[in-house]
Every structure is written in structure tokens, then in C-alpha cells.
């Protein structure tokens, strides 16, 4: 697979994609599986594979070793990542200096979700993904979750399924495409490409993958240890400030929100009936903010100027 070519997508307009996301976020109807059916499918996927995770010594790791000159833990290929030591000095917080190990992985990974409309509602292709550190081993992940070393097949294994949708020229539309950092306390300058695309092509559904609406995924996030962090990271970038709602005057907006509450009333506890409408109102209203965007940017810039951080490897 040639990943050097730039993918040529259509960039979907902000107005239409925001409305598509909003409709999916309010739709639990799924022609493939309802919520109980998903839970049954997920448990079957957990039991479909055998997992055994055993702690072993570093000396027993295959193709991993400590460098004689650096002492860093590294892979024989020079790819994937290294575990290094850093010295940190800062004027932030009560501790001004400390040392710690950190994961150095300068590659840009991809966290991608493939979407497609069914019956006019956007559905997200999610996978039941096994990771050895997961509680329960299997959690719901994005369509593609891979480091550059993974999707360039440094490990000599297969490329991740559905990768071609994110790299090959196709009829796909880009809905979300941003670079986001990994956890800075554990990774050194690590970034991932968080991308959501929509396709109109036929998609072969593999055994460990399923189509879910955004409403179903949000419901799963409320359950413990069900949706993994990488999936949550991609989903967090979805905008819900539908331009159509922004253009409503305050009276019509309130009427629309009351209608939304009525639609969801049978599914939401009484004391939570207006929660969905309050969230949407917060997303589309810019009239009652405590600080405008200029003030927030200025505050954040001032913090970056005042605080110092020196990281030495």
C-alpha cells in the first residue's frame, strides 16, 4: 500500500455534517442491531477469541532489548517506540524538578472512524478491539487504531482492516480531520491523526465490527470499561452546533428544545428530562457565554507565556 500519496477527499460542508452528527446523536434506531442485541454481540466477540496475558521479564521479550549506550528499551527494528528517561524542570505547581520514564514515539498514528448513512442516519463502524492492558481485554474501538509502524507493517503482519478507506483516493467525504496529542505525561510529543470519514461505497462487514449510531455509542460510554480511550478521543472532536439551530431565534430554539425533550421523555429520568436540551442549547448559543473566544485565547496564551517547562532526555 502506498501511503505517501495524499488522499483526495471531498470536504463536507460544516452545516450538513453538523446536522448529520446531531441526527445520529439523537437516533437509537439501528437497522442492524438494537442496544440489547449489541450487548449480546459484544459478549460473543469477547468469547470468540482466546486471550492470555502473562507478565514476563524484559529479558524474555522478543526483539526488545535495552540499548548498551543509552539504556533505553527499544525494538530491534528501531521502529514502534522507545522507553527513555527524562528530567523535567518547571515553575508550574509545587514540584519544580523530577525525573521519570517516558514513551518516545515520534510517529503520527491514525485513529479513524468510517461512517455511512443508513435510512438517512449516520452510522459509525466500530470494532471490538482486544488490547492486553484493557479491563476485560476487549473494548469498543475506532474503525482503525494504528501507529505508523503498525499500518506500514513493520511487524510483518497484515495491515489493519479498512485502512484503504483512509488512504486511497475514493468517494469519501472528510467530516473530521485533526492532529491531537497523546497523554503528555506518558508520551513525548506523540500525536495522532483523529479522522472521521463518510463513504457511500459498499462496506464489507467483518466479524469484529459493527455499525452503531452516535446515540448508541454515547449510551455505551456511560457504561464502565466499554469504549476505549482512542475511540472517545475521536468522538470528542465531533461538533454539535448545528448551523440550522444557530439561525433560530430564541423563541423557536426553545420550542425545538421542548420538542426534543418530549421525544426523549420516555427514555430519560424525570430529573434529567431537560439535560439533552441544555447540552444542545450550550452548543448552539453564543449569547450567554461567560468569556468570548478572544478572552479564552488570551487567557491561554498568557498561561503559556508565564509558565516554563524544560524537558531533558
Coordinates of C-alpha atoms in Angstrom, one line a residue:
X1 CA 0.0 0.0 0.0
X2 CA 1.4 3.4 -1.0
X3 CA 0.7 5.7 1.9
X4 CA 2.8 8.6 0.6
X5 CA 0.1 9.7 -1.8
X6 CA -2.2 12.4 -0.4
X7 CA -5.8 11.2 -0.1
X8 CA -8.2 13.2 -2.2
X9 CA -11.4 13.5 -0.4
X10 CA -14.3 15.8 -0.6
X11 CA -14.6 18.2 2.4
X12 CA -18.1 18.1 3.6
X13 CA -19.7 21.5 4.4
X14 CA -19.8 22.4 8.1
X15 CA -23.6 22.9 8.0
X16 CA -24.5 19.5 6.6
X17 CA -22.0 17.5 8.7
X18 CA -23.1 19.1 12.0
X19 CA -26.7 18.3 11.3
X20 CA -25.8 14.7 10.3
X21 CA -23.9 14.3 13.6
X22 CA -26.8 15.8 15.6
X23 CA -29.4 13.5 13.9
X24 CA -27.2 10.4 14.7
X25 CA -26.7 11.6 18.3
X26 CA -30.5 11.6 18.7
X27 CA -31.2 8.3 16.9
X28 CA -31.1 5.0 18.8
X29 CA -32.9 3.1 16.0
X30 CA -30.5 0.9 14.2
X31 CA -31.5 -1.4 11.3
X32 CA -28.6 -3.8 12.2
X33 CA -28.9 -4.2 16.0
X34 CA -30.7 -2.5 18.9
X35 CA -28.9 -2.0 22.2
X36 CA -29.6 -5.4 23.8
X37 CA -28.6 -7.1 20.5
X38 CA -25.3 -5.1 20.5
X39 CA -24.5 -6.2 24.1
X40 CA -25.2 -9.8 23.1
X41 CA -22.9 -9.4 20.0
X42 CA -20.2 -7.8 22.1
X43 CA -20.1 -10.6 24.6
X44 CA -20.0 -13.2 21.8
X45 CA -17.0 -11.3 20.3
X46 CA -15.2 -11.4 23.7
X47 CA -15.7 -15.2 23.8
X48 CA -14.9 -15.8 20.2
X49 CA -11.1 -15.4 20.7
X50 CA -8.7 -16.8 23.3
X51 CA -6.7 -14.2 25.3
X52 CA -3.9 -14.9 27.7
X53 CA -1.9 -12.1 29.2
X54 CA 1.1 -13.1 31.3
X55 CA 3.7 -10.7 32.9
X56 CA 7.2 -11.7 31.9
X57 CA 10.7 -10.2 32.4
X58 CA 12.2 -7.7 30.0
X59 CA 14.9 -10.3 29.1
X60 CA 12.1 -12.6 27.8
X61 CA 10.7 -10.0 25.4
X62 CA 11.0 -11.0 21.7
X63 CA 13.0 -8.4 19.7
X64 CA 13.0 -5.9 22.6
X65 CA 16.2 -5.0 24.5
X66 CA 18.0 -2.2 26.4
X67 CA 20.5 -0.2 24.4
X68 CA 24.0 -0.6 25.7
X69 CA 24.9 3.1 25.3
X70 CA 21.5 4.7 26.2
X71 CA 19.9 2.2 28.5
X72 CA 16.6 2.8 26.6
X73 CA 14.2 0.0 25.9
X74 CA 13.8 -0.4 22.1
X75 CA 12.7 -2.7 19.3
X76 CA 15.2 -4.4 17.1
X77 CA 13.7 -2.7 14.0
X78 CA 14.3 0.8 15.5
X79 CA 10.5 1.5 15.0
X80 CA 7.5 1.4 17.3
X81 CA 8.7 3.3 20.4
X82 CA 11.4 3.5 23.0
X83 CA 11.2 3.9 26.7
X84 CA 13.5 6.7 27.8
X85 CA 14.3 8.7 30.9
X86 CA 13.7 12.5 31.1
X87 CA 14.5 15.2 33.6
X88 CA 11.7 17.9 34.0
X89 CA 12.2 21.4 35.3
X90 CA 9.2 23.8 35.6
X91 CA 7.7 26.7 37.6
X92 CA 4.3 25.0 37.4
X93 CA 2.9 23.6 40.7
X94 CA 4.6 22.7 44.0
X95 CA 7.3 20.4 42.5
X96 CA 9.9 22.2 40.4
X97 CA 12.0 19.2 39.3
X98 CA 11.6 15.5 38.8
X99 CA 12.7 12.6 36.6
X100 CA 10.6 9.9 35.1
X101 CA 10.5 7.3 32.3
X102 CA 8.5 8.3 29.2
X103 CA 7.4 6.7 25.9
X104 CA 9.1 8.2 22.9
X105 CA 7.1 7.5 19.8
X106 CA 7.7 10.3 17.2
X107 CA 5.4 8.7 14.6
X108 CA 1.9 10.1 13.9
X109 CA -0.7 7.3 14.4
X110 CA -4.1 7.2 12.9
X111 CA -7.4 6.9 14.9
X112 CA -10.1 6.7 12.2
X113 CA -13.8 6.1 12.2
X114 CA -15.6 5.1 8.9
X115 CA -19.2 6.3 8.7
X116 CA -22.0 5.6 6.3
X117 CA -25.7 6.6 6.1
X118 CA -28.4 4.0 6.5
X119 CA -32.0 5.2 6.3
X120 CA -30.7 8.8 6.3
X121 CA -28.9 8.4 9.7
X122 CA -25.1 8.4 10.0
X123 CA -23.8 5.1 11.4
X124 CA -20.2 4.6 12.8
X125 CA -18.2 1.5 12.1
X126 CA -16.7 0.4 15.4
X127 CA -14.6 -2.6 16.3
X128 CA -14.5 -5.0 19.2
X129 CA -10.7 -4.5 19.9
X130 CA -8.5 -6.6 22.1
X131 CA -5.7 -4.8 23.9
X132 CA -3.6 -6.6 26.6
X133 CA -4.0 -3.8 29.1
X134 CA -7.7 -3.4 28.8
X135 CA -10.0 -4.3 31.7
X136 CA -12.0 -7.2 30.2
X137 CA -9.4 -7.4 27.3
X138 CA -11.9 -6.3 24.6
X139 CA -13.4 -2.8 24.4
X140 CA -15.1 -0.8 21.6
X141 CA -12.5 1.0 19.5
X142 CA -12.5 3.1 16.3
X143 CA -12.5 1.5 12.8
X144 CA -8.7 1.9 12.5
X145 CA -6.4 2.3 15.5
X146 CA -2.8 2.0 14.5
X147 CA 0.6 3.6 14.8
X148 CA 2.6 4.3 11.7
X149 CA 4.8 1.2 12.4
X150 CA 1.6 -0.9 12.5
X151 CA 0.0 0.3 9.3
X152 CA 3.3 0.2 7.4
X153 CA 3.6 -3.4 8.6
X154 CA 7.0 -3.2 10.4
X155 CA 5.8 -6.2 12.4
X156 CA 5.4 -8.1 9.0
X157 CA 1.8 -8.8 9.8
X158 CA -1.4 -7.8 8.0
X159 CA -2.4 -4.2 7.5
X160 CA -5.4 -3.1 9.7
X161 CA -8.8 -3.7 8.1
X162 CA -10.5 -0.8 6.3
X163 CA -7.2 1.2 6.2
X164 CA -7.7 1.7 2.4
X165 CA -10.7 4.0 3.1
X166 CA -8.4 6.4 4.9
X167 CA -5.5 6.5 2.4
X168 CA -6.8 5.6 -1.1
X169 CA -8.4 8.1 -3.4
X170 CA -12.2 7.4 -3.1
X171 CA -15.6 8.9 -3.0
X172 CA -15.3 9.5 0.8
X173 CA -16.1 12.8 2.5
X174 CA -13.9 14.1 5.3
X175 CA -16.1 15.0 8.3
X176 CA -13.3 15.5 11.0
X177 CA -9.5 15.6 10.4
X178 CA -7.3 16.9 13.2
X179 CA -3.9 16.2 14.8
X180 CA -4.3 15.7 18.6
X181 CA -1.6 14.9 21.2
X182 CA -1.4 11.8 23.3
X183 CA -1.2 11.9 27.1
X184 CA 1.7 14.3 27.6
X185 CA 2.6 12.8 31.0
X186 CA 3.3 9.4 29.5
X187 CA 4.2 10.2 25.8
X188 CA 6.9 12.5 24.5
X189 CA 5.4 14.8 21.8
X190 CA 3.2 11.9 20.5
X191 CA 0.4 12.8 18.1
X192 CA -2.5 11.0 16.4
X193 CA -4.5 11.9 13.4
X194 CA -8.1 11.8 14.5
X195 CA -10.2 11.4 11.4
X196 CA -13.8 10.6 10.6
X197 CA -14.8 10.0 7.0
X198 CA -18.1 9.2 5.3
X199 CA -18.4 6.8 2.4
X200 CA -21.2 5.9 0.0
X201 CA -19.5 2.7 -1.1
X202 CA -20.4 -0.8 -0.1
X203 CA -18.5 -1.8 3.0
X204 CA -17.8 -5.4 3.8
X205 CA -18.7 -6.0 7.5
X206 CA -16.1 -8.2 9.2
X207 CA -16.9 -10.3 12.3
X208 CA -15.4 -8.0 14.9
X209 CA -17.0 -4.8 13.5
X210 CA -20.5 -3.3 13.8
X211 CA -22.5 -0.3 12.7
X212 CA -23.7 1.9 15.6
X213 CA -25.4 5.3 15.7
X214 CA -23.8 8.1 17.8
X215 CA -26.7 7.8 20.3
X216 CA -25.9 4.2 20.8
X217 CA -22.2 4.9 21.3
X218 CA -22.9 7.7 23.8
X219 CA -25.1 5.2 25.7
X220 CA -22.2 2.8 25.8
X221 CA -19.8 5.4 27.0
X222 CA -21.9 5.7 30.2
X223 CA -21.0 2.0 30.9
X224 CA -17.8 1.1 32.7
X225 CA -14.9 -0.1 30.6
X226 CA -16.9 -0.4 27.3
X227 CA -15.5 2.3 24.9
X228 CA -11.7 2.6 24.8
X229 CA -9.8 5.9 25.1
X230 CA -8.9 6.2 21.5
X231 CA -12.5 6.0 20.4
X232 CA -13.5 8.5 23.0
X233 CA -10.7 10.9 21.7
X234 CA -12.0 10.8 18.2
X235 CA -15.7 11.2 19.2
X236 CA -14.8 14.2 21.4
X237 CA -13.9 16.2 18.2
X238 CA -17.5 15.9 16.8
X239 CA -19.3 19.3 16.6
X240 CA -22.9 19.5 17.6
X241 CA -23.5 23.2 17.0
X242 CA -25.8 22.7 14.0
X243 CA -25.9 25.9 11.9
X244 CA -29.7 25.4 11.4
X245 CA -30.2 25.7 15.1
X246 CA -27.9 28.7 15.4
X247 CA -30.1 30.6 13.0
X248 CA -33.2 30.0 15.1
X249 CA -34.4 32.9 17.2
X250 CA -34.6 32.3 21.0
X251 CA -38.3 31.5 20.9
X252 CA -38.1 28.9 18.1
X253 CA -35.0 27.4 19.6
X254 CA -36.8 26.9 23.0
X255 CA -39.7 25.3 21.1
X256 CA -37.4 23.0 19.3
X257 CA -35.7 22.0 22.5
X258 CA -39.0 21.3 24.3
X259 CA -40.0 19.1 21.3
X260 CA -36.7 17.3 21.8
X261 CA -37.4 16.7 25.5
X262 CA -40.8 15.3 24.6
X263 CA -39.3 12.9 22.1
X264 CA -36.9 11.6 24.7
X265 CA -39.2 11.8 27.7
X266 CA -39.8 8.0 27.8
X267 CA -36.1 7.3 27.9
X268 CA -34.9 9.9 30.3
X269 CA -35.5 10.0 34.1
X270 CA -37.7 12.9 35.2
X271 CA -34.9 14.9 36.8
X272 CA -32.9 14.6 33.6
X273 CA -35.6 15.5 31.1
X274 CA -34.0 18.8 30.1
X275 CA -30.4 17.6 30.1
X276 CA -30.2 16.9 26.4
X277 CA -31.8 20.2 25.5
X278 CA -29.5 22.1 27.9
X279 CA -26.5 20.5 26.2
X280 CA -27.7 21.4 22.8
X281 CA -28.5 24.9 23.8
X282 CA -25.0 25.2 25.2
X283 CA -23.6 24.0 21.9
X284 CA -25.6 26.4 19.7
X285 CA -25.9 29.5 21.8
X286 CA -23.2 32.2 22.0
X287 CA -25.2 34.8 23.7
X288 CA -24.8 33.8 27.3
X289 CA -21.1 32.8 27.5
X290 CA -19.0 33.9 30.5
X291 CA -16.0 34.6 28.2
X292 CA -15.9 35.1 24.5
X293 CA -13.3 33.2 22.3
X294 CA -10.9 36.1 22.3
X295 CA -10.8 36.2 26.1
X296 CA -10.2 32.4 26.3
X297 CA -7.4 32.5 23.8
X298 CA -5.8 35.5 25.6
X299 CA -6.0 33.7 28.9
X300 CA -4.5 30.5 27.5
X301 CA -1.7 32.4 25.7
X302 CA -0.8 34.3 29.0
X303 CA -0.5 30.9 30.8
X304 CA 1.9 29.6 28.1
X305 CA 4.0 32.8 28.5
X306 CA 4.1 32.7 32.3
X307 CA 4.9 29.0 32.7
X308 CA 8.2 27.4 31.9
X309 CA 8.9 23.8 31.1
X310 CA 12.3 22.3 30.3
X311 CA 12.4 18.6 29.3
X312 CA 15.9 17.0 29.1
X313 CA 16.4 13.4 27.8

